[in-house]
CSV table of C-alpha atoms in Angstrom, one decimal:
chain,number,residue,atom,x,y,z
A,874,UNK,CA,-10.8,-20.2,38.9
A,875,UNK,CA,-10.4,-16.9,40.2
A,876,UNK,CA,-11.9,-13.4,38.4
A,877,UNK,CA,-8.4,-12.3,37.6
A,878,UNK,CA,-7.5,-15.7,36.1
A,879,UNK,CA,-10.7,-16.2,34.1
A,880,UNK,CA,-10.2,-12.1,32.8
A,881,UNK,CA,-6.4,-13.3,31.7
A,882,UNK,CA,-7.7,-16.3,29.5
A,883,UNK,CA,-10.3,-14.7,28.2
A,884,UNK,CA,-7.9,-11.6,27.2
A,885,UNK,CA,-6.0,-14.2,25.6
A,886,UNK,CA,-8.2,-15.8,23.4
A,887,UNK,CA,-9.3,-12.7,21.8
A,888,UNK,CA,-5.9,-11.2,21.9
A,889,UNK,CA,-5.0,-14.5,19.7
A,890,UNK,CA,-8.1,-14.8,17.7
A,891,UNK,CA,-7.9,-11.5,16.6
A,892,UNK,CA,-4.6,-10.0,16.8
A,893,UNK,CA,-3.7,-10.5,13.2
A,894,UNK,CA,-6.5,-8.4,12.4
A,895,UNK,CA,-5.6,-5.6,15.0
A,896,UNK,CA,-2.2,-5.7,13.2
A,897,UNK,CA,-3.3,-4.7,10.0
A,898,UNK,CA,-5.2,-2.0,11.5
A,899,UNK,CA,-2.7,-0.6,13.4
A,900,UNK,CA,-0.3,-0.6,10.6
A,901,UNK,CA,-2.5,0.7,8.5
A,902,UNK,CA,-3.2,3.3,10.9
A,903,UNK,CA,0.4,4.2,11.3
A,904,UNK,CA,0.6,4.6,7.0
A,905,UNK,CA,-2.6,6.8,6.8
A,906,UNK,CA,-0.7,9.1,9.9
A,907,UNK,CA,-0.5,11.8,7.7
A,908,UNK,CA,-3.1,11.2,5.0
A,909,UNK,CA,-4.7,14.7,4.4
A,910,UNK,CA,-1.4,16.1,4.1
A,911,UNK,CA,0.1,13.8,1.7
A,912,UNK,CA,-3.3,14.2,-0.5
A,913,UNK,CA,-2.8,17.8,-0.4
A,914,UNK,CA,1.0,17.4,-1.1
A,915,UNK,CA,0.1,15.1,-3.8
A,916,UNK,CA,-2.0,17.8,-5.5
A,917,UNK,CA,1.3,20.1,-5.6
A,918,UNK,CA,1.0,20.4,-9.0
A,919,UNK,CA,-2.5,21.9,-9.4
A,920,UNK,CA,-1.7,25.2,-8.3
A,921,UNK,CA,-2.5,28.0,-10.5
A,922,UNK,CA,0.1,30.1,-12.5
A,923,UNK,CA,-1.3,33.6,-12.1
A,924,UNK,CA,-1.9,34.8,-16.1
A,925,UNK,CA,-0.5,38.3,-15.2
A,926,UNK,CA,0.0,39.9,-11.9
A,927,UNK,CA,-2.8,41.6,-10.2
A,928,UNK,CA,-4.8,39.0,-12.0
A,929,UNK,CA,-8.1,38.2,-10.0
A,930,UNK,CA,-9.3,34.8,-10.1
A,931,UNK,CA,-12.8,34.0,-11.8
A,932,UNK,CA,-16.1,35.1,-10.3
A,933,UNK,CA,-18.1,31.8,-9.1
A,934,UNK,CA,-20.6,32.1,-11.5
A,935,UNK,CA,-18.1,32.7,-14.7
A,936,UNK,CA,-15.9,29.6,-13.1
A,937,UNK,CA,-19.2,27.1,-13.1
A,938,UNK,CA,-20.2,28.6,-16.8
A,939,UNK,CA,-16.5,27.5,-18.2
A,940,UNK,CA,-16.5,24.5,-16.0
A,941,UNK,CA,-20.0,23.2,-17.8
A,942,UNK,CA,-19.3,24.7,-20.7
A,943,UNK,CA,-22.8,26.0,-21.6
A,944,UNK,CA,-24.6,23.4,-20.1
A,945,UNK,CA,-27.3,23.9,-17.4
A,946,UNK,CA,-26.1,24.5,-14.1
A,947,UNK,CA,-27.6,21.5,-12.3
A,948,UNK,CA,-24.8,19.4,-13.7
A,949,UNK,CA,-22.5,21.0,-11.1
A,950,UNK,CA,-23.5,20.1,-7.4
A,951,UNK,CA,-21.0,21.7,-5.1
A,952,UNK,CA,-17.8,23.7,-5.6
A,953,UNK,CA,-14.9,24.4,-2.6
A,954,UNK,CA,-12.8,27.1,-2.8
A,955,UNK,CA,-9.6,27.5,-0.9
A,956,UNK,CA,-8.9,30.8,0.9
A,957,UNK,CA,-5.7,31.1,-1.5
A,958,UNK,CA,-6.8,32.3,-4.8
A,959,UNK,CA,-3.5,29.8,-6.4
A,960,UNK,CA,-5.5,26.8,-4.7
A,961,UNK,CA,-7.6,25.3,-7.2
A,962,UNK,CA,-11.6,24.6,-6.9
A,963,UNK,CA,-13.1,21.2,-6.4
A,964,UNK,CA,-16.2,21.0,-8.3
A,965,UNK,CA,-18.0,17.8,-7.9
A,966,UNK,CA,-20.4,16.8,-10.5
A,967,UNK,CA,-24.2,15.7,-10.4
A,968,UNK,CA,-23.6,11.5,-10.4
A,969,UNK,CA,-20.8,12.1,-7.8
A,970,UNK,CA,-17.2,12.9,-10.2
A,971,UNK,CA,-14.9,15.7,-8.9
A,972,UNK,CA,-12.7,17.8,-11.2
A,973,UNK,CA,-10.0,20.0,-10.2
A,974,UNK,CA,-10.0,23.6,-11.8
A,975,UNK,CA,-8.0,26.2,-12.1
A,976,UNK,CA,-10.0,29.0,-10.9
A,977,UNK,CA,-8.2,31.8,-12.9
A,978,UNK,CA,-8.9,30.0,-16.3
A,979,UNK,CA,-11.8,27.7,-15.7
A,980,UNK,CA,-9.8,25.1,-17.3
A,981,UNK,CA,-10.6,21.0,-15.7
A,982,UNK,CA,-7.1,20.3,-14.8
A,983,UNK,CA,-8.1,16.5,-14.0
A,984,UNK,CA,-9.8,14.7,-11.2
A,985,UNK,CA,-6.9,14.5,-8.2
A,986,UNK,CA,-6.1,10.4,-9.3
A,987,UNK,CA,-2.5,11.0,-8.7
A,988,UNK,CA,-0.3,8.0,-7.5
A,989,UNK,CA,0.1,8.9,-3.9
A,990,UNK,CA,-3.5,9.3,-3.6
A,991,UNK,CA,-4.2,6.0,-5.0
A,992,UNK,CA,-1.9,4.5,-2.7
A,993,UNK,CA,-3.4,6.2,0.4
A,994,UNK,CA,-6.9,5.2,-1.2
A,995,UNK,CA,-5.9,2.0,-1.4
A,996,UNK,CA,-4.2,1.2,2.2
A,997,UNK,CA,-7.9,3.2,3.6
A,998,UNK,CA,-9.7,0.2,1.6
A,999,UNK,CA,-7.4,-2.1,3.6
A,1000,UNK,CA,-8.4,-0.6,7.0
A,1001,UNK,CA,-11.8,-0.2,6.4
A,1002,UNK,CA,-12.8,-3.5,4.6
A,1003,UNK,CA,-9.6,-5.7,4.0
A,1004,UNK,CA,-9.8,-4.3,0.6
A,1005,UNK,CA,-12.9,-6.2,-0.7
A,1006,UNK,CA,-14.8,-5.5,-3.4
A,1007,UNK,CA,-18.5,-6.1,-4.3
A,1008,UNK,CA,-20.6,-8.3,-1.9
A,1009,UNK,CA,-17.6,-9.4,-0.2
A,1010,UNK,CA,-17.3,-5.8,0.9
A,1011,UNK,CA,-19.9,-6.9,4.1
A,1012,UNK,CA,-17.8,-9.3,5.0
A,1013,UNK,CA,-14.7,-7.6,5.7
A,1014,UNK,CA,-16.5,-5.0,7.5
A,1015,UNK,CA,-18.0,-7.5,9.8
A,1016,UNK,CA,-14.4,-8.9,10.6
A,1017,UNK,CA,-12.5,-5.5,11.2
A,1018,UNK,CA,-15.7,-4.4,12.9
A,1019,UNK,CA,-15.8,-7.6,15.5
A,1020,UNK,CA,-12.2,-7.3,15.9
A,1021,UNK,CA,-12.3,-3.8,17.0
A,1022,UNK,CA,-14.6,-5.0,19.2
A,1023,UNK,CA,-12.5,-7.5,20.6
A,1024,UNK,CA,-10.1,-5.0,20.5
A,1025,UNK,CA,-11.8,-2.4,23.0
A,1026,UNK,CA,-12.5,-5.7,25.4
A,1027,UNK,CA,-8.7,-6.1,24.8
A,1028,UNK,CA,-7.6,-2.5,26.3
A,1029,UNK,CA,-10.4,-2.6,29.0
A,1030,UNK,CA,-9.1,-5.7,30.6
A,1031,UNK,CA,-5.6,-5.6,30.2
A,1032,UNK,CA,-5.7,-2.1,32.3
A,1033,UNK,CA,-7.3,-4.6,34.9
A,1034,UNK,CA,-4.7,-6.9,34.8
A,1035,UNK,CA,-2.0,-4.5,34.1
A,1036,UNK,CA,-3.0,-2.7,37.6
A,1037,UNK,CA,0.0,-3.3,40.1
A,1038,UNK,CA,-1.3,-3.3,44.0
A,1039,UNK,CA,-1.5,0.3,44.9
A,1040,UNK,CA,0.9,0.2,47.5
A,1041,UNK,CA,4.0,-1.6,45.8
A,1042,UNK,CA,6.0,1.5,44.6
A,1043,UNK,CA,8.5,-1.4,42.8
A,1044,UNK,CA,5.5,-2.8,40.9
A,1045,UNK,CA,4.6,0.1,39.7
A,1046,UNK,CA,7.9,1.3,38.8
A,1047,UNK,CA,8.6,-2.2,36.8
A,1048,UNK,CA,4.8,-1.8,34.9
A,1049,UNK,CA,5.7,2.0,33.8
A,1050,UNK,CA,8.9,1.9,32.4
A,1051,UNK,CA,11.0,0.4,30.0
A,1052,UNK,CA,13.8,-2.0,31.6
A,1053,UNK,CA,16.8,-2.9,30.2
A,1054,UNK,CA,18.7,-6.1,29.8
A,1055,UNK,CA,15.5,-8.0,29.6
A,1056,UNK,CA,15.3,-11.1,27.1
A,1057,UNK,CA,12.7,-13.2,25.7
A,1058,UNK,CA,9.2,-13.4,27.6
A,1059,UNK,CA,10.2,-11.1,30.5
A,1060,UNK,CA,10.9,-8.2,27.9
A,1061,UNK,CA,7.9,-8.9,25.6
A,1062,UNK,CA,6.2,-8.6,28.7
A,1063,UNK,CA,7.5,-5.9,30.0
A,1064,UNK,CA,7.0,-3.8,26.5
A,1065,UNK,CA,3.6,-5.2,26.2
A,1066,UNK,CA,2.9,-4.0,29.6
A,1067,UNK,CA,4.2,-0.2,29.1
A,1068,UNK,CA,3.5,0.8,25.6
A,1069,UNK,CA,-0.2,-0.9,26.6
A,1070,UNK,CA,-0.5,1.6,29.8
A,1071,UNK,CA,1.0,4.7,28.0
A,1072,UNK,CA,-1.3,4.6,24.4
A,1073,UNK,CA,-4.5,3.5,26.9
A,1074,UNK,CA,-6.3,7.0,26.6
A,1075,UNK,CA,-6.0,7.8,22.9
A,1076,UNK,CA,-6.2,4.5,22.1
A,1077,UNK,CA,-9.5,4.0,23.8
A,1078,UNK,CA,-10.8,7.0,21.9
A,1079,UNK,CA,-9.0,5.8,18.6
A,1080,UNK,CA,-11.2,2.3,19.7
A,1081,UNK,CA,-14.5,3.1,20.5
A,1082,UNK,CA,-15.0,5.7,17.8
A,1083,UNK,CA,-14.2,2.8,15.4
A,1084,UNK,CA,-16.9,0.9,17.2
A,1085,UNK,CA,-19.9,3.8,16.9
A,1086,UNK,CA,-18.4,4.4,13.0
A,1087,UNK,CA,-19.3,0.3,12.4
A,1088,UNK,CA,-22.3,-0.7,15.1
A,1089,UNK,CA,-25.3,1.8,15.4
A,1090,UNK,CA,-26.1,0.6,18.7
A,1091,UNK,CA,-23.0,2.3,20.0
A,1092,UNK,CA,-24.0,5.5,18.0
A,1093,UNK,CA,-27.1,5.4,19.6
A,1094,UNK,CA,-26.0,4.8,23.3
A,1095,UNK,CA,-23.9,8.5,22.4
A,1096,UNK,CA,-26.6,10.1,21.9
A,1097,UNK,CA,-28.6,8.0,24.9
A,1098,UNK,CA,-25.7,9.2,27.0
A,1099,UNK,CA,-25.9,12.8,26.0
A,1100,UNK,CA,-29.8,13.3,26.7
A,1101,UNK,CA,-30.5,13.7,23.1
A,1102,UNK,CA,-34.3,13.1,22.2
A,1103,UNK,CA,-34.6,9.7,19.8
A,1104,UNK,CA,-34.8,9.0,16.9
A,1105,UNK,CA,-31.0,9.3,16.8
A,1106,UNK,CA,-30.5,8.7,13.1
A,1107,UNK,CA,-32.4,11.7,12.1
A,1108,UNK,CA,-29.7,14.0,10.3
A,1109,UNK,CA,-28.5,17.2,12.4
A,1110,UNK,CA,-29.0,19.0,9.1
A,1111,UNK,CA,-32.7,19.0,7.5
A,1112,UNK,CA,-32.6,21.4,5.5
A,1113,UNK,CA,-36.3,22.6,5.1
A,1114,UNK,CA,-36.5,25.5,2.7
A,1115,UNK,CA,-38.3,28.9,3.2
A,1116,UNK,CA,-40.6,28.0,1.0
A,1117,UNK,CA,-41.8,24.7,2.4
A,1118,UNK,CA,-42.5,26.5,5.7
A,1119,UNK,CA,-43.9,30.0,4.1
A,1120,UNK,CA,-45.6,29.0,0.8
A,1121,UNK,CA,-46.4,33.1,0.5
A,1122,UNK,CA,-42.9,34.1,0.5
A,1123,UNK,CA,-41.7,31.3,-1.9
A,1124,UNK,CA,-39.6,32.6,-4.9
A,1125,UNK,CA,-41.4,32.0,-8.2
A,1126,UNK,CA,-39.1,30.4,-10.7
A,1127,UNK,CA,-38.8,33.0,-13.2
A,1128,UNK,CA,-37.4,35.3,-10.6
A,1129,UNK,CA,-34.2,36.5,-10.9
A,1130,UNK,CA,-31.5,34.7,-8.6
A,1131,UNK,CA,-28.9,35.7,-6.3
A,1132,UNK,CA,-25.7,35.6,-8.1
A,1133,UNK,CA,-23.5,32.6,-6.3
A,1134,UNK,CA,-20.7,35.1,-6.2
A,1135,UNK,CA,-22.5,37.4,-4.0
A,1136,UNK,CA,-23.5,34.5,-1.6
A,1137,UNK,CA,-20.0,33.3,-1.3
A,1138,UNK,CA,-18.3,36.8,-0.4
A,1139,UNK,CA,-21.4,37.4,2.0
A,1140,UNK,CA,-20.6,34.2,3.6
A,1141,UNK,CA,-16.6,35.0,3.6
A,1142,UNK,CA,-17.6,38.2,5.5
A,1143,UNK,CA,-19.7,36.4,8.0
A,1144,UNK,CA,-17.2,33.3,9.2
A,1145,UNK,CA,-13.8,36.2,9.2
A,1146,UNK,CA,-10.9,33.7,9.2
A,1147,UNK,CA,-12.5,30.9,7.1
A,1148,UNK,CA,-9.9,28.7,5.4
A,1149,UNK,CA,-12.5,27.1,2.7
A,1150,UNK,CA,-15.9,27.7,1.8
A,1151,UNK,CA,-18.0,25.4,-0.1
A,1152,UNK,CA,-21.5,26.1,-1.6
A,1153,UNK,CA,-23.8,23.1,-2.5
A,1154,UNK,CA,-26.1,24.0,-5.3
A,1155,UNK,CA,-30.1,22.9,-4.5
A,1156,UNK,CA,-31.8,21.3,-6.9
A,1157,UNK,CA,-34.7,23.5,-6.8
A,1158,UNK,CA,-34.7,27.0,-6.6
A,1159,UNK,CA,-37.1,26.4,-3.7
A,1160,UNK,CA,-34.3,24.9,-1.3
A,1161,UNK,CA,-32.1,27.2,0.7
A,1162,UNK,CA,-28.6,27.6,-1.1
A,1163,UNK,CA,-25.7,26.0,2.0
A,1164,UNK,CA,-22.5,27.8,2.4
A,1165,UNK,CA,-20.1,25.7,4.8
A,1166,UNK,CA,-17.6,27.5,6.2
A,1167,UNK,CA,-14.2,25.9,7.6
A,1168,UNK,CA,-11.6,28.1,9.4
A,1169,UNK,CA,-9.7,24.7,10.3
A,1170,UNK,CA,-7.9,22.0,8.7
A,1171,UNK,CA,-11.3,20.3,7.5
A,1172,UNK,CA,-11.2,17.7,10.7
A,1173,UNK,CA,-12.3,19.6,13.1
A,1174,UNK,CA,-16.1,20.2,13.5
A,1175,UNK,CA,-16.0,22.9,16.1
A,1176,UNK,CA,-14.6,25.5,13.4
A,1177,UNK,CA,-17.2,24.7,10.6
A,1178,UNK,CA,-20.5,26.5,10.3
A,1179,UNK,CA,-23.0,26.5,7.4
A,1180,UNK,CA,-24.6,29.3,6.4
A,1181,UNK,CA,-28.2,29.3,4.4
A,1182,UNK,CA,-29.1,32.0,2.1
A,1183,UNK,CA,-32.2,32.2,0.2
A,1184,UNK,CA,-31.6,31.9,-3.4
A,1185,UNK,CA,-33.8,34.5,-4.6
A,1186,UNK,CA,-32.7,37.7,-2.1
A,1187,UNK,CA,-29.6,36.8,-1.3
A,1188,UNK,CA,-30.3,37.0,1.9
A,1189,UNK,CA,-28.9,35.0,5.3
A,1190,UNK,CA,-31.7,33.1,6.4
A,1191,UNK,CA,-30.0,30.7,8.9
A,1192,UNK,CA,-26.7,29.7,10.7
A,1193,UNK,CA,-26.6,25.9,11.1
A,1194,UNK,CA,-24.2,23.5,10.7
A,1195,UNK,CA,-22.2,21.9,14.2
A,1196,UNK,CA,-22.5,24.7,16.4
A,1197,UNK,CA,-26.9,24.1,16.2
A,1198,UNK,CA,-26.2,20.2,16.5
A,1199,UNK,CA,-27.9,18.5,19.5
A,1200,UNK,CA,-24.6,17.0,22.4
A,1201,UNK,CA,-24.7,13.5,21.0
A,1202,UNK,CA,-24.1,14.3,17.3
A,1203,UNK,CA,-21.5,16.8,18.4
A,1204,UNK,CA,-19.9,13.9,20.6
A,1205,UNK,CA,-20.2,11.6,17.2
A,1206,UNK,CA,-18.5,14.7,15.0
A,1207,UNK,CA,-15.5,14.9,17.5
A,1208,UNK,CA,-15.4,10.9,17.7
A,1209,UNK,CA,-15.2,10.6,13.6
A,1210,UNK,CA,-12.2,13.4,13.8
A,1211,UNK,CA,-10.6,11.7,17.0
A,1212,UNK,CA,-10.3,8.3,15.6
A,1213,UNK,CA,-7.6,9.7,13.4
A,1214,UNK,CA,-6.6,12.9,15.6
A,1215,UNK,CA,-7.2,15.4,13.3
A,1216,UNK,CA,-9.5,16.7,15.2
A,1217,UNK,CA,-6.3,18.4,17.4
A,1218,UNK,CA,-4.4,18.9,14.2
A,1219,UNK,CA,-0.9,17.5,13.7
A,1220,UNK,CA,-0.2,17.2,16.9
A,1221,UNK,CA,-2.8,14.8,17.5
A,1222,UNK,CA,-2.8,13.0,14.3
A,1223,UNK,CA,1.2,12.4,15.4
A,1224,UNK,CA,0.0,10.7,18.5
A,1225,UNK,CA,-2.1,8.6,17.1
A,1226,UNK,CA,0.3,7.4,14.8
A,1227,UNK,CA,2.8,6.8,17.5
A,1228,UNK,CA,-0.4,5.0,19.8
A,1229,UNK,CA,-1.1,2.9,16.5
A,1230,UNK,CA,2.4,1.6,16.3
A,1231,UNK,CA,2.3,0.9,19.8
A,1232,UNK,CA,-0.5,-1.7,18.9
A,1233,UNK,CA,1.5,-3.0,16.4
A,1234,UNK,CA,4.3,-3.8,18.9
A,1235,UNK,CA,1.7,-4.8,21.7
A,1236,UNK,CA,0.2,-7.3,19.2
A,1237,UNK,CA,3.6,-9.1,18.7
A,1238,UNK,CA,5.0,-8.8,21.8
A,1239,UNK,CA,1.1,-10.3,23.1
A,1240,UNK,CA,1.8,-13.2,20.1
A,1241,UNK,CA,5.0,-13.9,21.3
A,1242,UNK,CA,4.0,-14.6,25.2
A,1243,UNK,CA,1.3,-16.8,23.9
A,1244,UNK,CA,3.2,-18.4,21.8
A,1245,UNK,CA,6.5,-19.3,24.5
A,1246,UNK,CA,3.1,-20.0,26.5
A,1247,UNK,CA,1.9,-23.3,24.5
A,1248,UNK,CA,5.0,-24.2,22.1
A,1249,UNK,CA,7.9,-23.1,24.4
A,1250,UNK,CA,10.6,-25.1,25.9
A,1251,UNK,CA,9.6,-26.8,29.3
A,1252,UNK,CA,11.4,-25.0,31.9
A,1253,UNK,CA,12.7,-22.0,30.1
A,1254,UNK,CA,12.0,-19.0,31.3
């Protein structure tokens, strides 16, 4: 058996053995095209009604004291803040909850759990993990994990066997575009062969960021493959407090604190053009307080920074965040981003939709062949 024979069958059996699992993938990919702007559509209705106009929306500090009502400030965790005053503030809560508020009135105006969300939520829990709950959770991880697998063994190979000789222009012409008038096998093979060559680059991306998202051995051969210094799973974000490192300069916790207000329009001033700013709250007044600043859509981790102030002074102690990050946890930001495209905005969220429906046609068109292949006719063509 030749190289090129033995590549085919093998492409085969995985293309059979795991195309219904590539299916749902891809057309749960296609649905979740335009997730973050349907969740954001979704929250339409949380917009703030200005009390009066000229009306200024609450200080961060006031907005957190209605939000807890009183109670100690440790039960709020982090609050984002959208650039547009009418936006409403996300305050997640110690033991994980999020409520929405509006950030002229301090009023909880629910936690987001709006139908379309749920339905996005739900169709994410179908892509990740076929939707499985408790300790069969593993289980469908493993499967969509080994069939992405299978899936980037798929793409390699079939550009190999897609290949037409390099010198046959009519080859080439037959493997890059659509033809007409086809029927049966010849056009399922013809789509399977051009929708396959046109989606092979973002769908290689879209592919093997699933794979370093579900194995850690292809997270770590990122980072091998970047020069970074093991261990890899170290986090490009240890936050070591002032204090830790200069024990004579730590704050005393009777001092008086940095209002949170302050720290957020310092950090507005220092990232001009941010679009959202959120400030996690340390638990000890010890810890550095983290601004992160976004002046994209969210997605894309070359326009985030954080910013560390010390909580006492008020002071910028540190600029962190992406830009300090070491090339392979850069690599692995822009992979997470790129395995839905919003790392390039719409425009590349768009083509990985269109790539992902692609699949979805290259998986029938692939079950089709193989199926003509072993049940078909004798002698039909």
């Amino acid at each position: 058996m030749s190289l090129r024979k033995a590549i085919f069958w093998v492409h085969l059996t995985v293309g059979v053995t795991a195309g219904v699992v590539i299916l749902m993938l891809a057309m749960t990919g296609v649905i979740l095209t335009y997730e973050a702007q349907l969740n954001r559509w979704a929250l339409r209705d949380y917009r703030a009604d200005p009390p009066g106009p000229g009306a200024a929306p609450l200080g961060l500090d006031e907005l957190i004291a209605r939000v807890t009502g009183g109670q100690p400030a440790g039960v709020v965790t982090s609050v984002a803040l959208h650039r547009d005053p009418l936006e409403p503030a996300f305050v997640e809560l110690d033991g994980g909850a999020t409520v929405i508020v509006d950030r002229f009135t301090g009023e909880r105006l629910g936690d987001g759990n709006t139908r379309t969300r749920r339905f996005l939520r739900s169709v994410m829990y179908w892509h990740r993990w076929f939707a499985l709950e408790g300790e069969y959770r593993i289980i469908g991880r493993t499967v969509v994990a080994v069939a992405n697998l299978g899936f980037l063994f798929l793409l390699v190979s079939g550009v190999y066997l897609w290949w037409p000789p390099i010198r046959n222009r009519a080859a080439w012409r037959q493997a890059l575009w659509f033809r007409r008038l086809l029927k049966g096998r010849a056009r399922d093979f013809n789509w399977h062969s051009v929708i396959g060559f046109w989606s092979a680059l973002p769908l290689v991306i879209i592919v093997f960021s699933g794979v370093t998202i579900s194995y850690q051995w292809a997270a770590d051969l990122v980072h091998r493959l970047a020069g970074d210094t093991p261990p890899f799973q170290q986090s490009p974000r240890p936050w070591r407090s002032v204090a830790r490192d200069n024990p004579s300069v730590a704050p005393q916790p009777t001092a008086p604190l940095a209002e949170l207000q302050t720290l957020i329009t310092k950090a507005g001033v220092e990232t001009p053009g941010w679009r959202t700013l959120t400030i996690d709250l340390p638990e000890s007044i010890h810890d550095p307080v983290v601004v992160a600043a976004d002046r994209g859509n969210g997605r894309q981790p070359s326009k985030s920074e954080d910013l560390l102030f010390d909580r006492a002074s008020g002071k910028l102690v540190e600029r962190a965040g992406y830009p300090t990050f070491p090339p392979g946890f850069k690599i692995r930001r822009w992979l997470r981003f790129a395995h839905t495209g919003e790392v390039y905005g719409v425009v590349g969220q768009s083509i990985a939709g269109v790539v992902s429906l692609g699949v979805a046609v290259m998986v029938w068109t692939g079950l089709a062949m193989s199926w003509r292949r072993f049940f078909g006719s004798r002698g039909r063509t």
